[in-house]
Short mmCIF file of C-alpha atoms and ligand atoms in Angstrom, two decimals:
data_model
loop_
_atom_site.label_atom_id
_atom_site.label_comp_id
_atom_site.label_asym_id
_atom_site.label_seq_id
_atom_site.Cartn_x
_atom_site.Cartn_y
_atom_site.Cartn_z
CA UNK A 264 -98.12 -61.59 -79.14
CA UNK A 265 -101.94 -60.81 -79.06
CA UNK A 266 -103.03 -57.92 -79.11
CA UNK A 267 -104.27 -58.49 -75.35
CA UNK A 268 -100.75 -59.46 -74.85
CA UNK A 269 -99.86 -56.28 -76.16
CA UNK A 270 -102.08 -54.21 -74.31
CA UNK A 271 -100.94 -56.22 -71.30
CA UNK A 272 -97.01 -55.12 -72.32
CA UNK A 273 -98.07 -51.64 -72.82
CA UNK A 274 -99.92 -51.26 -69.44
CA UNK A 275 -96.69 -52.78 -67.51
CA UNK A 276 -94.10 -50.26 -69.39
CA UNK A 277 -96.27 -47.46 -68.14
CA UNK A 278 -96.06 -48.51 -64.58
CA UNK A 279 -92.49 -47.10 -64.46
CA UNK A 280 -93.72 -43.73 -64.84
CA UNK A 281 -95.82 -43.63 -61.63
CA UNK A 282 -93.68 -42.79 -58.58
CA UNK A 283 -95.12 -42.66 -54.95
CA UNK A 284 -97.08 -39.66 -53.93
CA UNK A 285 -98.46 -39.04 -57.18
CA UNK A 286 -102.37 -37.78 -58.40
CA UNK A 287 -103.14 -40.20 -61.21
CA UNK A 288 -105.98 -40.32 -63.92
CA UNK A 289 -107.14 -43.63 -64.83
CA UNK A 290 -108.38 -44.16 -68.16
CA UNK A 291 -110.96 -46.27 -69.51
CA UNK A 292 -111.35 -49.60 -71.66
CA UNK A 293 -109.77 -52.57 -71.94
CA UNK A 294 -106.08 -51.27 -72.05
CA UNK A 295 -106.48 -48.87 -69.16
CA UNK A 296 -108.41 -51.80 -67.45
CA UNK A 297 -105.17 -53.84 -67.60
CA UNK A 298 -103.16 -50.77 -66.10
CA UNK A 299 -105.33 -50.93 -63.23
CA UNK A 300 -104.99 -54.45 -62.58
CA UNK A 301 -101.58 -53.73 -62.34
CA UNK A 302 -101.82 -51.06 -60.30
CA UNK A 303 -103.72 -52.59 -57.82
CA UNK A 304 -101.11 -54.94 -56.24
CA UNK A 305 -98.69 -52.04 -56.19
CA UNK A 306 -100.59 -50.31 -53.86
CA UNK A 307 -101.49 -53.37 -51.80
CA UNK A 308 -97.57 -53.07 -51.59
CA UNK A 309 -97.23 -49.62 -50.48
CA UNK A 310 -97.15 -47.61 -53.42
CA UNK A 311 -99.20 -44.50 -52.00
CA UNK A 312 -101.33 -42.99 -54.51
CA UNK A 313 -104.77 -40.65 -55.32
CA UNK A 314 -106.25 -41.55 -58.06
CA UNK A 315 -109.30 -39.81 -60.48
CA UNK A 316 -111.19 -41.85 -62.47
CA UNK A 317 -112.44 -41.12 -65.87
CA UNK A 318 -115.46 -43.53 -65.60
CA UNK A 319 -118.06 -44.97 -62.91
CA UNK A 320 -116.52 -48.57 -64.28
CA UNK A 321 -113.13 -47.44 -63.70
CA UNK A 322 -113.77 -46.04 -60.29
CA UNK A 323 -115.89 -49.50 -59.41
CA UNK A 324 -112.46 -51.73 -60.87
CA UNK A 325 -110.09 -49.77 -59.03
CA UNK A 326 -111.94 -48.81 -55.51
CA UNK A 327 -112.47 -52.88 -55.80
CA UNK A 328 -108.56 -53.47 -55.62
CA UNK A 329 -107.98 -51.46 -52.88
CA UNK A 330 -106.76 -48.08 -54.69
CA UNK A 331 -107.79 -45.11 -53.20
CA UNK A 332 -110.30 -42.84 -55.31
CA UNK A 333 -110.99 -38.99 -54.97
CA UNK A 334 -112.64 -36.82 -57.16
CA UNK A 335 -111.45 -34.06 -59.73
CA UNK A 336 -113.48 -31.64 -57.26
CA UNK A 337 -111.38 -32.94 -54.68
CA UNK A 338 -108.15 -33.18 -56.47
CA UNK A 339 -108.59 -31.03 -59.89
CA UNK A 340 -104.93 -30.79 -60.18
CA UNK A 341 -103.72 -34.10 -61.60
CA UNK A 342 -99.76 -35.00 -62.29
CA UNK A 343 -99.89 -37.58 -64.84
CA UNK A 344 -102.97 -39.54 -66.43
CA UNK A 345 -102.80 -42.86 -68.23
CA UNK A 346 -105.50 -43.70 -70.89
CA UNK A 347 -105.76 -45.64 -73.66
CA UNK A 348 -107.05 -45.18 -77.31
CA UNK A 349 -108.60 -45.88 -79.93
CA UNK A 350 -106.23 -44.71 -82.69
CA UNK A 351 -103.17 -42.09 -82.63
CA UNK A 352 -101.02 -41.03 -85.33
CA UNK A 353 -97.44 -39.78 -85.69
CA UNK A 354 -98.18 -36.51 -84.27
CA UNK A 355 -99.90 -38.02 -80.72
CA UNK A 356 -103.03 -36.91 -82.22
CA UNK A 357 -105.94 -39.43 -80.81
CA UNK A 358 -109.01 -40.92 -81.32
CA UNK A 359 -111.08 -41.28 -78.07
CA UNK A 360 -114.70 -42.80 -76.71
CA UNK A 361 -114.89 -45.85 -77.93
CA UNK A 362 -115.63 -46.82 -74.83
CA UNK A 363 -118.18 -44.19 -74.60
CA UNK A 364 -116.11 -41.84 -71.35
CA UNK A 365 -114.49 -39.13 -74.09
CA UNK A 366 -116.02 -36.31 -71.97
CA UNK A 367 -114.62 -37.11 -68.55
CA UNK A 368 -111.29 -38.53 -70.11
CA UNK A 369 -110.89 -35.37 -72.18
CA UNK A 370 -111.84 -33.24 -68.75
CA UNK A 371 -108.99 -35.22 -66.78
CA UNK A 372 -106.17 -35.25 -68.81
CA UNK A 373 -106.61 -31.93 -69.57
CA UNK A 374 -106.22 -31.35 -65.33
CA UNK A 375 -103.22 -33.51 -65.50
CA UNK A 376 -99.23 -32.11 -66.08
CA UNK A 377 -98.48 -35.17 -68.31
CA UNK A 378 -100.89 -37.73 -69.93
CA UNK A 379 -99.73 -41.14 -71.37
CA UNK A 380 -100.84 -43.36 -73.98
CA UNK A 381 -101.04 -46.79 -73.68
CA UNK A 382 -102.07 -48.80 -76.89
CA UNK A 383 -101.26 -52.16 -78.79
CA UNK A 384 -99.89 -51.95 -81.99
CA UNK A 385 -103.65 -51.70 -84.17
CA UNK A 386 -104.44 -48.57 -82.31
CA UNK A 387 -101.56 -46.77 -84.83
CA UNK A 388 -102.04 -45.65 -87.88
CA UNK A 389 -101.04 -43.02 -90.21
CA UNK A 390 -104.55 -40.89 -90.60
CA UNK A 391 -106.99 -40.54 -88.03
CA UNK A 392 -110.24 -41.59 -89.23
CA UNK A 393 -110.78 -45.29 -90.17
CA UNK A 394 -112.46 -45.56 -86.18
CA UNK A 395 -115.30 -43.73 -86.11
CA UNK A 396 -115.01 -40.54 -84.57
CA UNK A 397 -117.43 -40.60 -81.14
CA UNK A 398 -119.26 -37.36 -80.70
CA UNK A 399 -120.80 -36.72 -77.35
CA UNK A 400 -124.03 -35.08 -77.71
CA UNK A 401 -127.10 -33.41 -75.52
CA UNK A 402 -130.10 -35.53 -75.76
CA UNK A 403 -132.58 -32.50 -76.33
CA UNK A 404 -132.15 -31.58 -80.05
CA UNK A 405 -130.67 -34.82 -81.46
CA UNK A 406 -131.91 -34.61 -85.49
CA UNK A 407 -130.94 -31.04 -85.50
CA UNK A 408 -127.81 -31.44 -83.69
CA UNK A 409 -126.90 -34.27 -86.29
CA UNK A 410 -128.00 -32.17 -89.41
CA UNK A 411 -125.58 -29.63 -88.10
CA UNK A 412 -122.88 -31.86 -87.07
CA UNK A 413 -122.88 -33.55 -90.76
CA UNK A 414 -123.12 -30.00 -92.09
CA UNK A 415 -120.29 -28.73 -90.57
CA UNK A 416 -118.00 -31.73 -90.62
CA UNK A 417 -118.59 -31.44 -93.86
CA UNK A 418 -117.23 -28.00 -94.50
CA UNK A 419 -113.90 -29.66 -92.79
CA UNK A 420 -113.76 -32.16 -95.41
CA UNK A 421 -115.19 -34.90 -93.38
CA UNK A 422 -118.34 -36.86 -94.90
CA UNK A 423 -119.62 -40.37 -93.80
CA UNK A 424 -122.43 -42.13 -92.14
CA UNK A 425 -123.40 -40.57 -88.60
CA UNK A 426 -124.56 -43.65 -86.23
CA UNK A 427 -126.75 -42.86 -83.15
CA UNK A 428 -124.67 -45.48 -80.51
CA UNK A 429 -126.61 -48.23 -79.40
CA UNK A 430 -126.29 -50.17 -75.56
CA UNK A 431 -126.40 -53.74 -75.22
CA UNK A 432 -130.00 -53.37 -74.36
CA UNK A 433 -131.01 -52.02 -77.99
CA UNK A 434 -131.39 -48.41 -76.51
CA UNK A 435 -129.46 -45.09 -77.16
CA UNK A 436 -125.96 -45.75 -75.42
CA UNK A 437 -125.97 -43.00 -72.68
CA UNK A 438 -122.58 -41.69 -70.98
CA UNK A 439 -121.93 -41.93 -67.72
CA UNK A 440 -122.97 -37.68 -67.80
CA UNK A 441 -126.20 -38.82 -69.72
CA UNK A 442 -125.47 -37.78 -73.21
CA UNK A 443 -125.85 -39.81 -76.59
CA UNK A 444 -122.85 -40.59 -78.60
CA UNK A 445 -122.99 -40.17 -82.30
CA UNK A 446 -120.56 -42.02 -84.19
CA UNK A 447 -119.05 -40.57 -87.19
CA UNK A 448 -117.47 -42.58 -89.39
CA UNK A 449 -115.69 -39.88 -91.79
CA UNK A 450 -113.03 -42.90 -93.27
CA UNK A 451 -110.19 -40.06 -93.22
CA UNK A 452 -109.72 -37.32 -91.00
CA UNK A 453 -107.00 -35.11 -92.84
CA UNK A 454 -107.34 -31.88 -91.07
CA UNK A 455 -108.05 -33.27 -87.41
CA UNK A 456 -107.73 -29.59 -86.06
CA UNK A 457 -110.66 -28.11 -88.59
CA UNK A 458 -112.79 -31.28 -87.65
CA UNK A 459 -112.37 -30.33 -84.49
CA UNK A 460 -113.22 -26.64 -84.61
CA UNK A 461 -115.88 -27.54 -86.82
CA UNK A 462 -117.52 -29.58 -83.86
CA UNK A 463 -116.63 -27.32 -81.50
CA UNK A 464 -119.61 -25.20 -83.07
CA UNK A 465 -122.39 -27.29 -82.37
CA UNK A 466 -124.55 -26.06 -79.43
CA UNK A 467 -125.47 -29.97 -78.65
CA UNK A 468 -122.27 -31.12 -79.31
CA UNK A 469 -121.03 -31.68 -75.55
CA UNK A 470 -117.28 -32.63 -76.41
CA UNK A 471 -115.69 -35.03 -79.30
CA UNK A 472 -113.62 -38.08 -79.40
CA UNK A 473 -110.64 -35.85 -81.13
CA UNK A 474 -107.49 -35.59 -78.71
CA UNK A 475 -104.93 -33.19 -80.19
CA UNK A 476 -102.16 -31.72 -78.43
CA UNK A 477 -103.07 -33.63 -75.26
CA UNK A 478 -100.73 -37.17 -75.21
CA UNK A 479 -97.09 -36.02 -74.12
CA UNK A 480 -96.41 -40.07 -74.70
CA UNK A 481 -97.72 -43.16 -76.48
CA UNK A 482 -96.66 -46.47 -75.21
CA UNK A 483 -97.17 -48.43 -78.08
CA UNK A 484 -96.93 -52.31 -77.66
CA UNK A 485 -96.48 -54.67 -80.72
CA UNK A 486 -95.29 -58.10 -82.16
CA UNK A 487 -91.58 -56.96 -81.56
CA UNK A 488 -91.75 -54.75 -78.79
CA UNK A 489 -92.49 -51.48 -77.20
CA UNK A 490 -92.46 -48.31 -79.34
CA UNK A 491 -92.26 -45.19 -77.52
CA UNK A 492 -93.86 -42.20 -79.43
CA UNK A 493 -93.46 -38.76 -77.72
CA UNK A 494 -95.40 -35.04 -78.83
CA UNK A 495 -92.04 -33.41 -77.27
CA UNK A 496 -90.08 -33.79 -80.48
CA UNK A 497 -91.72 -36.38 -82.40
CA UNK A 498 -88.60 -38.80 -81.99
CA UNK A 499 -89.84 -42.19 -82.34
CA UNK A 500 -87.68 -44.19 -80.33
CA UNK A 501 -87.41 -47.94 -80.08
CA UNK A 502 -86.86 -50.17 -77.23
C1 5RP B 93 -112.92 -45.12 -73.87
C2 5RP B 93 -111.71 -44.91 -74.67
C3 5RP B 93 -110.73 -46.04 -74.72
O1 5RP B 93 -109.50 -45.59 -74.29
C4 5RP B 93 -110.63 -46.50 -76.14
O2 5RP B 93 -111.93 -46.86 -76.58
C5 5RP B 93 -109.70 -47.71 -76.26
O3 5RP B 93 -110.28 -48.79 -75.61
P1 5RP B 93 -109.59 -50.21 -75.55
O4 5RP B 93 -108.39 -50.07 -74.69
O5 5RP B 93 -110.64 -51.10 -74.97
O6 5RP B 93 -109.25 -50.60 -76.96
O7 5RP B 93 -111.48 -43.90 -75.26
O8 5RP B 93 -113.81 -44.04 -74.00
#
């Protein structure tokens, strides 16, 4: 299986945990574009849902297949979000924004009771930190925000090289709120939480790409099948 395949196979297995009536985050990137493919014809077919999306391209795919779309003003309390990722370990600890939409994905599945992961199989790995970790910054500030971010990371064992993101166009990458991303590529993260306090200190530091204690479930699609990982007890259980 590819891994487009997998991310295909991952995106179908979480269809089974959206029932009729429900409020529903949609992620963003290629996996949760594939959920929302899949979604669409379901709703063609009846399946009534409200749906919050956590990026203008997410709201353009899915207003284009027919879904309906509110916003988190109009519907801030969301039951179940599906995202993907771009790494997760054992412990449903995630890295997020390579895509660039970590603030608004981080601000819905926080509204939502449940959020689920859905990854292929190269998204899982043991340590968080071989993805560079996306920070979303202010634009005002940038060189001092960076000194401070490297500074600090630092203190929570985290060195590497800091990348201002660049758009297809050459320029800064800007978020759909405006901001720069920084990209931090620390190798390992071993104490995701202290990173993540660390960061948490910045004044220009908007939000990072750290996700820990949010996933209740990883659908993890590989070669042999779907692996279900859940935060509830940590039981890894296989199909
Ligand atoms: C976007 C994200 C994506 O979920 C993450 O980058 C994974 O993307 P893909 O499914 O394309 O591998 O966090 O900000």
């Amino acid at each position: 299986m590819s891994d487009d395949e997998q991310k295909i196979a991952a995106a179908e297995r979480a269809l089974q945990y959206v029932e009729s009536g429900m409020k529903l985050g949609l992620g963003t990137g290629t996996t949760a574009a594939k959920f929302v493919d899949l979604l669409g014809p379901k709703v063609q077919a009846g399946l009534e849902l409200t749906c919050v999306a956590t990026s203008e391209a997410t709201q353009a795919r899915a207003k284009a297949l027919g879904i309906r779309m509110s916003t988190l003003d109009e519907t801030p309390f969301l039951d179940l979000t599906i995202d993907g990722a771009d790494q997760l370990d054992g412990e449903l600890h995630l890295i997020k924004g390579g895509g660039g939409a970590l603030l608004r994905e981080k601000i819905v599945a926080t509204s939502s009771d449940r959020m689920i992961v859905i990854a292929d199989a190269s998204k899982r790995v043991e340590m968080l930190g071989s993805h560079p970790l996306p920070v979303e910054v202010v634009r005002f500030g940038l060189t001092a925000t960076r000194n401070t971010v490297i500074a600090l990371a630092s203190d929570a064992g985290c060195e590497g090289e800091i990348t201002l993101r660049q758009g297809a166009d050459g320029k800064p990458f800007l978020t759909d709120s405006g901001n720069y991303i920084l990209d931090c590529a620390f190798g390992r993260i071993e104490e995701p939480e202290d990173l993540d306090d660390a960061l948490k200190m910045v004044p220009g530091v908007v939000e990072n790409g750290l996700f820990l204690g949010i996933a209740d479930l990883a659908i993890v699609a590989g070669p042999d099948g779907i692996t279900l990982l859940s935060a509830k007890d940590n039981d890894n259980g296989d199909d």
